[in-house]
Amino acid sequence: VLFEPPTTFKAGYPHEYIVGEVSEKWMKSQRVWIVRTDTSLYALLGICTHLGCTPNWLEAESKFKCPCHGSGYTMDGVNFEGPTPRPLERGKIGLADDGQIVIDTAVRFRHELGQWEDPDAFLKFAG
Ligand code: FES
């Protein structure tokens, strides 16, 4: 029996995610959005970096918006409006032996510290 800490979960296969879309599939259970761009896939934590509320993904406006004090973030997770001083955080992401995506929300990567460049902060695809 494999022990997996509760912060780690399998999120299906990369091909299940559509390029250009923000998936809310894991938002309720894991508080994570999965974003697939043309060259990468990453896990954004649904925790506002102002005071910790849960933002909403507004597809029509292509942004995350926090209902508490109005902080807004781009699809990348970068803050551009409201009181929050910094971007959303990303969770650790990798592939399991069976090819499924594995995410660990306890290991976090912060853009303002240059950590989004870390190989564990995203999956890379040929563009
Ligand atoms: Fe999100 Fe304040 S907690 S804007």
PDB file of C-alpha atoms and ligand atoms in Angstrom:
ATOM      1  CA  VAL A   1       0.000   0.000   0.000  1.00  0.00           C
ATOM      2  CA  LEU A   2       1.381   3.356  -1.025  1.00  0.00           C
ATOM      3  CA  PHE A   3       1.059   6.144   1.460  1.00  0.00           C
ATOM      4  CA  GLU A   4       0.163   9.413  -0.118  1.00  0.00           C
ATOM      5  CA  PRO A   5      -0.139  12.549   1.957  1.00  0.00           C
ATOM      6  CA  PRO A   6      -3.574  14.133   1.559  1.00  0.00           C
ATOM      7  CA  THR A   7      -2.096  17.119  -0.230  1.00  0.00           C
ATOM      8  CA  THR A   8      -1.042  14.884  -3.131  1.00  0.00           C
ATOM      9  CA  PHE A   9      -3.517  13.733  -5.764  1.00  0.00           C
ATOM     10  CA  LYS A  10      -3.621  12.402  -9.283  1.00  0.00           C
ATOM     11  CA  ALA A  11      -5.330  14.690 -11.752  1.00  0.00           C
ATOM     12  CA  GLY A  12      -5.790  12.487 -14.800  1.00  0.00           C
ATOM     13  CA  TYR A  13      -3.829  12.607 -18.046  1.00  0.00           C
ATOM     14  CA  PRO A  14      -2.443  15.731 -19.706  1.00  0.00           C
ATOM     15  CA  HIS A  15      -4.489  15.152 -22.870  1.00  0.00           C
ATOM     16  CA  GLU A  16      -7.680  15.545 -20.828  1.00  0.00           C
ATOM     17  CA  TYR A  17      -6.975  19.262 -20.515  1.00  0.00           C
ATOM     18  CA  ILE A  18      -7.819  21.634 -23.326  1.00  0.00           C
ATOM     19  CA  VAL A  19      -5.297  24.165 -24.568  1.00  0.00           C
ATOM     20  CA  GLY A  20      -6.280  27.673 -23.566  1.00  0.00           C
ATOM     21  CA  GLU A  21      -8.663  26.571 -20.830  1.00  0.00           C
ATOM     22  CA  VAL A  22      -8.787  26.837 -17.056  1.00  0.00           C
ATOM     23  CA  SER A  23     -10.122  23.573 -15.630  1.00  0.00           C
ATOM     24  CA  GLU A  24     -12.217  23.793 -12.487  1.00  0.00           C
ATOM     25  CA  LYS A  25     -12.421  20.007 -12.169  1.00  0.00           C
ATOM     26  CA  TRP A  26     -10.319  19.939  -8.978  1.00  0.00           C
ATOM     27  CA  MET A  27     -11.415  23.210  -7.495  1.00  0.00           C
ATOM     28  CA  LYS A  28     -14.044  21.856  -5.107  1.00  0.00           C
ATOM     29  CA  SER A  29     -12.106  18.893  -3.794  1.00  0.00           C
ATOM     30  CA  GLN A  30      -8.528  20.207  -3.933  1.00  0.00           C
ATOM     31  CA  ARG A  31      -8.837  23.982  -4.333  1.00  0.00           C
ATOM     32  CA  VAL A  32      -6.710  23.910  -7.448  1.00  0.00           C
ATOM     33  CA  TRP A  33      -7.216  25.108 -11.012  1.00  0.00           C
ATOM     34  CA  ILE A  34      -5.384  23.379 -13.796  1.00  0.00           C
ATOM     35  CA  VAL A  35      -4.386  25.660 -16.625  1.00  0.00           C
ATOM     36  CA  ARG A  36      -3.256  24.353 -20.005  1.00  0.00           C
ATOM     37  CA  THR A  37      -1.488  26.793 -22.306  1.00  0.00           C
ATOM     38  CA  ASP A  38      -0.079  25.863 -25.712  1.00  0.00           C
ATOM     39  CA  THR A  39       3.287  25.036 -24.148  1.00  0.00           C
ATOM     40  CA  SER A  40       2.629  24.189 -20.506  1.00  0.00           C
ATOM     41  CA  LEU A  41       0.294  22.934 -17.831  1.00  0.00           C
ATOM     42  CA  TYR A  42       0.308  24.186 -14.263  1.00  0.00           C
ATOM     43  CA  ALA A  43      -1.688  23.996 -11.040  1.00  0.00           C
ATOM     44  CA  LEU A  44      -2.810  27.303  -9.576  1.00  0.00           C
ATOM     45  CA  LEU A  45      -3.911  27.310  -5.969  1.00  0.00           C
ATOM     46  CA  GLY A  46      -7.347  28.814  -5.395  1.00  0.00           C
ATOM     47  CA  ILE A  47      -6.225  30.861  -2.430  1.00  0.00           C
ATOM     48  CA  CYS A  48      -6.228  34.642  -2.735  1.00  0.00           C
ATOM     49  CA  THR A  49      -2.823  35.976  -1.727  1.00  0.00           C
ATOM     50  CA  HIS A  50      -4.448  38.964  -0.049  1.00  0.00           C
ATOM     51  CA  LEU A  51      -6.252  37.344   2.896  1.00  0.00           C
ATOM     52  CA  GLY A  52      -6.965  33.824   1.719  1.00  0.00           C
ATOM     53  CA  CYS A  53     -10.464  33.883   0.226  1.00  0.00           C
ATOM     54  CA  THR A  54     -11.287  31.680  -2.742  1.00  0.00           C
ATOM     55  CA  PRO A  55     -11.322  33.631  -6.004  1.00  0.00           C
ATOM     56  CA  ASN A  56     -13.654  32.797  -8.905  1.00  0.00           C
ATOM     57  CA  TRP A  57     -12.585  32.053 -12.459  1.00  0.00           C
ATOM     58  CA  LEU A  58     -14.499  34.426 -14.748  1.00  0.00           C
ATOM     59  CA  GLU A  59     -14.179  32.849 -18.143  1.00  0.00           C
ATOM     60  CA  ALA A  60     -15.841  35.695 -20.078  1.00  0.00           C
ATOM     61  CA  GLU A  61     -13.314  38.149 -18.659  1.00  0.00           C
ATOM     62  CA  SER A  62     -10.470  35.649 -18.676  1.00  0.00           C
ATOM     63  CA  LYS A  63      -9.453  36.416 -15.127  1.00  0.00           C
ATOM     64  CA  PHE A  64      -9.623  35.208 -11.539  1.00  0.00           C
ATOM     65  CA  LYS A  65     -11.542  37.578  -9.304  1.00  0.00           C
ATOM     66  CA  CYS A  66     -11.669  37.482  -5.522  1.00  0.00           C
ATOM     67  CA  PRO A  67     -15.112  38.231  -4.075  1.00  0.00           C
ATOM     68  CA  CYS A  68     -13.748  39.522  -0.765  1.00  0.00           C
ATOM     69  CA  HIS A  69     -11.884  42.720  -1.688  1.00  0.00           C
ATOM     70  CA  GLY A  70     -11.678  42.594  -5.461  1.00  0.00           C
ATOM     71  CA  SER A  71      -8.202  41.320  -6.192  1.00  0.00           C
ATOM     72  CA  GLY A  72      -7.877  40.154  -9.787  1.00  0.00           C
ATOM     73  CA  TYR A  73      -5.417  37.814 -11.431  1.00  0.00           C
ATOM     74  CA  THR A  74      -4.673  36.945 -15.032  1.00  0.00           C
ATOM     75  CA  MET A  75      -4.916  33.367 -16.341  1.00  0.00           C
ATOM     76  CA  ASP A  76      -1.215  33.047 -15.436  1.00  0.00           C
ATOM     77  CA  GLY A  77      -2.097  33.838 -11.841  1.00  0.00           C
ATOM     78  CA  VAL A  78      -0.455  37.258 -11.863  1.00  0.00           C
ATOM     79  CA  ASN A  79      -2.217  39.949  -9.830  1.00  0.00           C
ATOM     80  CA  PHE A  80      -3.237  43.097 -11.725  1.00  0.00           C
ATOM     81  CA  GLU A  81      -5.975  44.767  -9.665  1.00  0.00           C
ATOM     82  CA  GLY A  82      -7.179  45.084  -6.092  1.00  0.00           C
ATOM     83  CA  PRO A  83      -5.248  44.970  -2.827  1.00  0.00           C
ATOM     84  CA  THR A  84      -3.262  41.767  -3.152  1.00  0.00           C
ATOM     85  CA  PRO A  85       0.479  42.396  -3.302  1.00  0.00           C
ATOM     86  CA  ARG A  86       1.474  39.272  -5.209  1.00  0.00           C
ATOM     87  CA  PRO A  87       0.439  36.510  -7.647  1.00  0.00           C
ATOM     88  CA  LEU A  88      -1.391  33.298  -6.840  1.00  0.00           C
ATOM     89  CA  GLU A  89       0.851  30.387  -5.909  1.00  0.00           C
ATOM     90  CA  ARG A  90       1.373  27.264  -7.997  1.00  0.00           C
ATOM     91  CA  GLY A  91       1.518  23.729  -6.646  1.00  0.00           C
ATOM     92  CA  LYS A  92       4.102  21.076  -7.385  1.00  0.00           C
ATOM     93  CA  ILE A  93       3.270  19.157 -10.548  1.00  0.00           C
ATOM     94  CA  GLY A  94       4.772  16.108 -12.219  1.00  0.00           C
ATOM     95  CA  LEU A  95       3.921  12.868 -13.975  1.00  0.00           C
ATOM     96  CA  ALA A  96       3.455   9.493 -12.279  1.00  0.00           C
ATOM     97  CA  ASP A  97       4.731   6.230 -13.773  1.00  0.00           C
ATOM     98  CA  ASP A  98       1.290   5.603 -15.263  1.00  0.00           C
ATOM     99  CA  GLY A  99       1.411   8.920 -17.114  1.00  0.00           C
ATOM    100  CA  GLN A 100      -1.070  10.704 -14.901  1.00  0.00           C
ATOM    101  CA  ILE A 101      -0.509  14.182 -13.555  1.00  0.00           C
ATOM    102  CA  VAL A 102       0.445  14.291  -9.872  1.00  0.00           C
ATOM    103  CA  ILE A 103      -0.053  17.477  -7.893  1.00  0.00           C
ATOM    104  CA  ASP A 104       1.142  18.305  -4.401  1.00  0.00           C
ATOM    105  CA  THR A 105      -0.486  21.441  -3.049  1.00  0.00           C
ATOM    106  CA  ALA A 106       1.771  21.491   0.021  1.00  0.00           C
ATOM    107  CA  VAL A 107       4.782  22.334  -2.146  1.00  0.00           C
ATOM    108  CA  ARG A 108       4.277  25.826  -3.508  1.00  0.00           C
ATOM    109  CA  PHE A 109       6.004  28.035  -6.019  1.00  0.00           C
ATOM    110  CA  ARG A 110       5.956  31.821  -5.888  1.00  0.00           C
ATOM    111  CA  HIS A 111       6.348  33.925  -8.998  1.00  0.00           C
ATOM    112  CA  GLU A 112       7.825  36.923  -7.176  1.00  0.00           C
ATOM    113  CA  LEU A 113      10.668  34.678  -5.976  1.00  0.00           C
ATOM    114  CA  GLY A 114      11.354  33.347  -9.461  1.00  0.00           C
ATOM    115  CA  GLN A 115      10.037  29.905  -8.492  1.00  0.00           C
ATOM    116  CA  TRP A 116       7.663  29.455 -11.444  1.00  0.00           C
ATOM    117  CA  GLU A 117      10.736  28.585 -13.499  1.00  0.00           C
ATOM    118  CA  ASP A 118      11.358  25.567 -11.290  1.00  0.00           C
ATOM    119  CA  PRO A 119      10.912  22.291 -13.253  1.00  0.00           C
ATOM    120  CA  ASP A 120       8.468  21.093 -10.576  1.00  0.00           C
ATOM    121  CA  ALA A 121       6.236  24.134 -11.087  1.00  0.00           C
ATOM    122  CA  PHE A 122       4.885  23.160 -14.536  1.00  0.00           C
ATOM    123  CA  LEU A 123       4.733  20.497 -17.229  1.00  0.00           C
ATOM    124  CA  LYS A 124       6.217  21.492 -20.538  1.00  0.00           C
ATOM    125  CA  PHE A 125       4.849  20.654 -23.985  1.00  0.00           C
ATOM    126  CA  ALA A 126       6.223  21.288 -27.422  1.00  0.00           C
ATOM    127  CA  GLY A 127       4.568  24.435 -28.686  1.00  0.00           C
TER     128      GLY A 127
HETATM  129 FE1  FES B   1      -8.994  38.250  -1.831  1.00  0.00          FE
HETATM  130 FE2  FES B   1      -8.904  40.204  -0.027  1.00  0.00          FE
HETATM  131  S1  FES B   1      -8.937  38.057   0.308  1.00  0.00           S
HETATM  132  S2  FES B   1      -9.026  40.378  -2.160  1.00  0.00           S
END
